[in-house]
């Protein structure tokens, strides 16, 4: 019953996320001197990788593991693969993590706009 609302929200989130890529690059290029532009783009890329591609999958993996209701237990009494997930809990966890990350990003963008002083 909420699928059309979810798909609309998801589509808009993806569109606005990708619409921000070019303005972000332009803002970085305008905020640094000409000789440091390539270095600034490199630093931005490193931070993007460090803060996005390393903790992101770990955080989503923890959320997926927390939504498991029935684990496979092997002979050594250790957890194996998950057999049954609580789909509603997983949906709320994954959307909550995504929304929290987006809100944190928006807060930092607003702070950058407010604190930036042109040369």
PDB file of C-alpha atoms in Angstrom:
ATOM      1  CA  UNK A   1       0.000   0.000   0.000  1.00  0.00           C
ATOM      2  CA  UNK A   2       2.969   2.331   0.534  1.00  0.00           C
ATOM      3  CA  UNK A   3       4.942   1.145  -2.494  1.00  0.00           C
ATOM      4  CA  UNK A   4       4.041   4.091  -4.796  1.00  0.00           C
ATOM      5  CA  UNK A   5       4.954   6.561  -2.044  1.00  0.00           C
ATOM      6  CA  UNK A   6       8.228   4.763  -1.397  1.00  0.00           C
ATOM      7  CA  UNK A   7       9.128   4.599  -5.091  1.00  0.00           C
ATOM      8  CA  UNK A   8       8.367   8.300  -5.525  1.00  0.00           C
ATOM      9  CA  UNK A   9      10.463   9.230  -2.498  1.00  0.00           C
ATOM     10  CA  UNK A  10      13.291   6.931  -3.591  1.00  0.00           C
ATOM     11  CA  UNK A  11      13.270   8.317  -7.141  1.00  0.00           C
ATOM     12  CA  UNK A  12      13.408  11.911  -5.880  1.00  0.00           C
ATOM     13  CA  UNK A  13      16.200  11.083  -3.434  1.00  0.00           C
ATOM     14  CA  UNK A  14      18.283   9.508  -6.208  1.00  0.00           C
ATOM     15  CA  UNK A  15      17.639  12.389  -8.624  1.00  0.00           C
ATOM     16  CA  UNK A  16      18.543  15.070  -6.075  1.00  0.00           C
ATOM     17  CA  UNK A  17      21.615  13.130  -4.940  1.00  0.00           C
ATOM     18  CA  UNK A  18      22.998  12.953  -8.461  1.00  0.00           C
ATOM     19  CA  UNK A  19      21.979  16.545  -9.199  1.00  0.00           C
ATOM     20  CA  UNK A  20      24.297  17.649  -6.385  1.00  0.00           C
ATOM     21  CA  UNK A  21      27.438  16.079  -7.874  1.00  0.00           C
ATOM     22  CA  UNK A  22      28.273  18.793 -10.410  1.00  0.00           C
ATOM     23  CA  UNK A  23      27.513  21.780  -8.133  1.00  0.00           C
ATOM     24  CA  UNK A  24      29.658  20.185  -5.424  1.00  0.00           C
ATOM     25  CA  UNK A  25      32.575  19.842  -7.817  1.00  0.00           C
ATOM     26  CA  UNK A  26      32.148  23.429  -9.014  1.00  0.00           C
ATOM     27  CA  UNK A  27      31.988  24.682  -5.411  1.00  0.00           C
ATOM     28  CA  UNK A  28      35.218  22.857  -4.566  1.00  0.00           C
ATOM     29  CA  UNK A  29      36.945  24.274  -7.634  1.00  0.00           C
ATOM     30  CA  UNK A  30      35.829  27.825  -6.817  1.00  0.00           C
ATOM     31  CA  UNK A  31      36.890  27.674  -3.162  1.00  0.00           C
ATOM     32  CA  UNK A  32      40.547  26.838  -3.750  1.00  0.00           C
ATOM     33  CA  UNK A  33      43.330  28.622  -5.642  1.00  0.00           C
ATOM     34  CA  UNK A  34      43.979  27.572  -9.235  1.00  0.00           C
ATOM     35  CA  UNK A  35      47.186  25.708  -8.377  1.00  0.00           C
ATOM     36  CA  UNK A  36      45.478  23.573  -5.723  1.00  0.00           C
ATOM     37  CA  UNK A  37      42.371  22.503  -7.638  1.00  0.00           C
ATOM     38  CA  UNK A  38      43.555  19.018  -8.537  1.00  0.00           C
ATOM     39  CA  UNK A  39      44.736  18.488  -4.947  1.00  0.00           C
ATOM     40  CA  UNK A  40      41.348  19.639  -3.619  1.00  0.00           C
ATOM     41  CA  UNK A  41      39.509  17.203  -5.888  1.00  0.00           C
ATOM     42  CA  UNK A  42      41.846  14.434  -4.740  1.00  0.00           C
ATOM     43  CA  UNK A  43      41.231  15.220  -1.065  1.00  0.00           C
ATOM     44  CA  UNK A  44      37.486  15.292  -1.704  1.00  0.00           C
ATOM     45  CA  UNK A  45      37.686  11.908  -3.412  1.00  0.00           C
ATOM     46  CA  UNK A  46      39.675  10.403  -0.522  1.00  0.00           C
ATOM     47  CA  UNK A  47      37.183  11.675   2.063  1.00  0.00           C
ATOM     48  CA  UNK A  48      34.290  10.445  -0.044  1.00  0.00           C
ATOM     49  CA  UNK A  49      35.814   6.972  -0.191  1.00  0.00           C
ATOM     50  CA  UNK A  50      36.811   6.904   3.498  1.00  0.00           C
ATOM     51  CA  UNK A  51      33.482   8.161   4.832  1.00  0.00           C
ATOM     52  CA  UNK A  52      31.235   6.428   2.313  1.00  0.00           C
ATOM     53  CA  UNK A  53      32.586   3.191   0.956  1.00  0.00           C
ATOM     54  CA  UNK A  54      34.169   1.836   4.140  1.00  0.00           C
ATOM     55  CA  UNK A  55      31.616   2.419   6.941  1.00  0.00           C
ATOM     56  CA  UNK A  56      28.553   2.306   4.660  1.00  0.00           C
ATOM     57  CA  UNK A  57      28.530  -1.414   3.855  1.00  0.00           C
ATOM     58  CA  UNK A  58      29.441  -2.248   7.459  1.00  0.00           C
ATOM     59  CA  UNK A  59      26.549  -0.164   8.795  1.00  0.00           C
ATOM     60  CA  UNK A  60      24.058  -1.650   6.338  1.00  0.00           C
ATOM     61  CA  UNK A  61      25.372  -5.156   7.102  1.00  0.00           C
ATOM     62  CA  UNK A  62      24.779  -4.640  10.827  1.00  0.00           C
ATOM     63  CA  UNK A  63      21.250  -3.432  10.071  1.00  0.00           C
ATOM     64  CA  UNK A  64      20.552  -6.474   7.913  1.00  0.00           C
ATOM     65  CA  UNK A  65      21.953  -8.799  10.589  1.00  0.00           C
ATOM     66  CA  UNK A  66      19.779  -7.104  13.235  1.00  0.00           C
ATOM     67  CA  UNK A  67      16.662  -7.817  11.198  1.00  0.00           C
ATOM     68  CA  UNK A  68      17.283 -11.575  11.169  1.00  0.00           C
ATOM     69  CA  UNK A  69      14.790 -13.646  13.141  1.00  0.00           C
ATOM     70  CA  UNK A  70      16.138 -17.157  12.496  1.00  0.00           C
ATOM     71  CA  UNK A  71      19.833 -17.965  12.207  1.00  0.00           C
ATOM     72  CA  UNK A  72      21.418 -21.193  11.005  1.00  0.00           C
ATOM     73  CA  UNK A  73      23.419 -22.662  13.906  1.00  0.00           C
ATOM     74  CA  UNK A  74      26.051 -25.207  12.869  1.00  0.00           C
ATOM     75  CA  UNK A  75      27.640 -28.055  14.856  1.00  0.00           C
ATOM     76  CA  UNK A  76      30.144 -25.710  16.511  1.00  0.00           C
ATOM     77  CA  UNK A  77      27.294 -23.569  17.890  1.00  0.00           C
ATOM     78  CA  UNK A  78      28.277 -20.583  15.750  1.00  0.00           C
ATOM     79  CA  UNK A  79      25.937 -18.464  13.667  1.00  0.00           C
ATOM     80  CA  UNK A  80      25.765 -19.176   9.981  1.00  0.00           C
ATOM     81  CA  UNK A  81      23.519 -17.609   7.389  1.00  0.00           C
ATOM     82  CA  UNK A  82      20.184 -16.032   8.185  1.00  0.00           C
ATOM     83  CA  UNK A  83      17.171 -18.108   7.185  1.00  0.00           C
ATOM     84  CA  UNK A  84      14.328 -15.689   7.932  1.00  0.00           C
ATOM     85  CA  UNK A  85      14.342 -11.890   7.986  1.00  0.00           C
ATOM     86  CA  UNK A  86      11.847  -9.507   9.533  1.00  0.00           C
ATOM     87  CA  UNK A  87      11.196  -7.573   6.322  1.00  0.00           C
ATOM     88  CA  UNK A  88       9.387  -4.681   7.988  1.00  0.00           C
ATOM     89  CA  UNK A  89      12.181  -4.163  10.520  1.00  0.00           C
ATOM     90  CA  UNK A  90      14.780  -4.357   7.757  1.00  0.00           C
ATOM     91  CA  UNK A  91      12.922  -1.768   5.691  1.00  0.00           C
ATOM     92  CA  UNK A  92      12.722   0.638   8.626  1.00  0.00           C
ATOM     93  CA  UNK A  93      16.380   0.131   9.534  1.00  0.00           C
ATOM     94  CA  UNK A  94      17.685   0.616   5.996  1.00  0.00           C
ATOM     95  CA  UNK A  95      15.493   3.647   5.311  1.00  0.00           C
ATOM     96  CA  UNK A  96      16.400   5.095   8.712  1.00  0.00           C
ATOM     97  CA  UNK A  97      20.113   4.769   8.047  1.00  0.00           C
ATOM     98  CA  UNK A  98      19.719   6.312   4.589  1.00  0.00           C
ATOM     99  CA  UNK A  99      17.604   9.185   5.915  1.00  0.00           C
ATOM    100  CA  UNK A 100      20.010   9.842   8.794  1.00  0.00           C
ATOM    101  CA  UNK A 101      22.978   9.993   6.409  1.00  0.00           C
ATOM    102  CA  UNK A 102      21.095  12.338   4.093  1.00  0.00           C
ATOM    103  CA  UNK A 103      20.114  14.628   7.004  1.00  0.00           C
ATOM    104  CA  UNK A 104      23.722  14.723   8.240  1.00  0.00           C
ATOM    105  CA  UNK A 105      24.855  15.630   4.713  1.00  0.00           C
ATOM    106  CA  UNK A 106      22.304  18.428   4.494  1.00  0.00           C
ATOM    107  CA  UNK A 107      23.397  19.800   7.878  1.00  0.00           C
ATOM    108  CA  UNK A 108      27.028  19.897   6.755  1.00  0.00           C
ATOM    109  CA  UNK A 109      26.119  21.592   3.466  1.00  0.00           C
ATOM    110  CA  UNK A 110      24.136  24.266   5.321  1.00  0.00           C
ATOM    111  CA  UNK A 111      27.063  24.762   7.721  1.00  0.00           C
ATOM    112  CA  UNK A 112      29.461  25.113   4.785  1.00  0.00           C
ATOM    113  CA  UNK A 113      27.233  27.698   3.119  1.00  0.00           C
ATOM    114  CA  UNK A 114      26.871  29.686   6.344  1.00  0.00           C
ATOM    115  CA  UNK A 115      30.535  29.545   7.389  1.00  0.00           C
ATOM    116  CA  UNK A 116      32.177  30.151   4.003  1.00  0.00           C
ATOM    117  CA  UNK A 117      33.785  33.548   3.623  1.00  0.00           C
ATOM    118  CA  UNK A 118      34.838  34.433   0.071  1.00  0.00           C
ATOM    119  CA  UNK A 119      38.436  35.639  -0.337  1.00  0.00           C
TER     120      UNK A 119
END
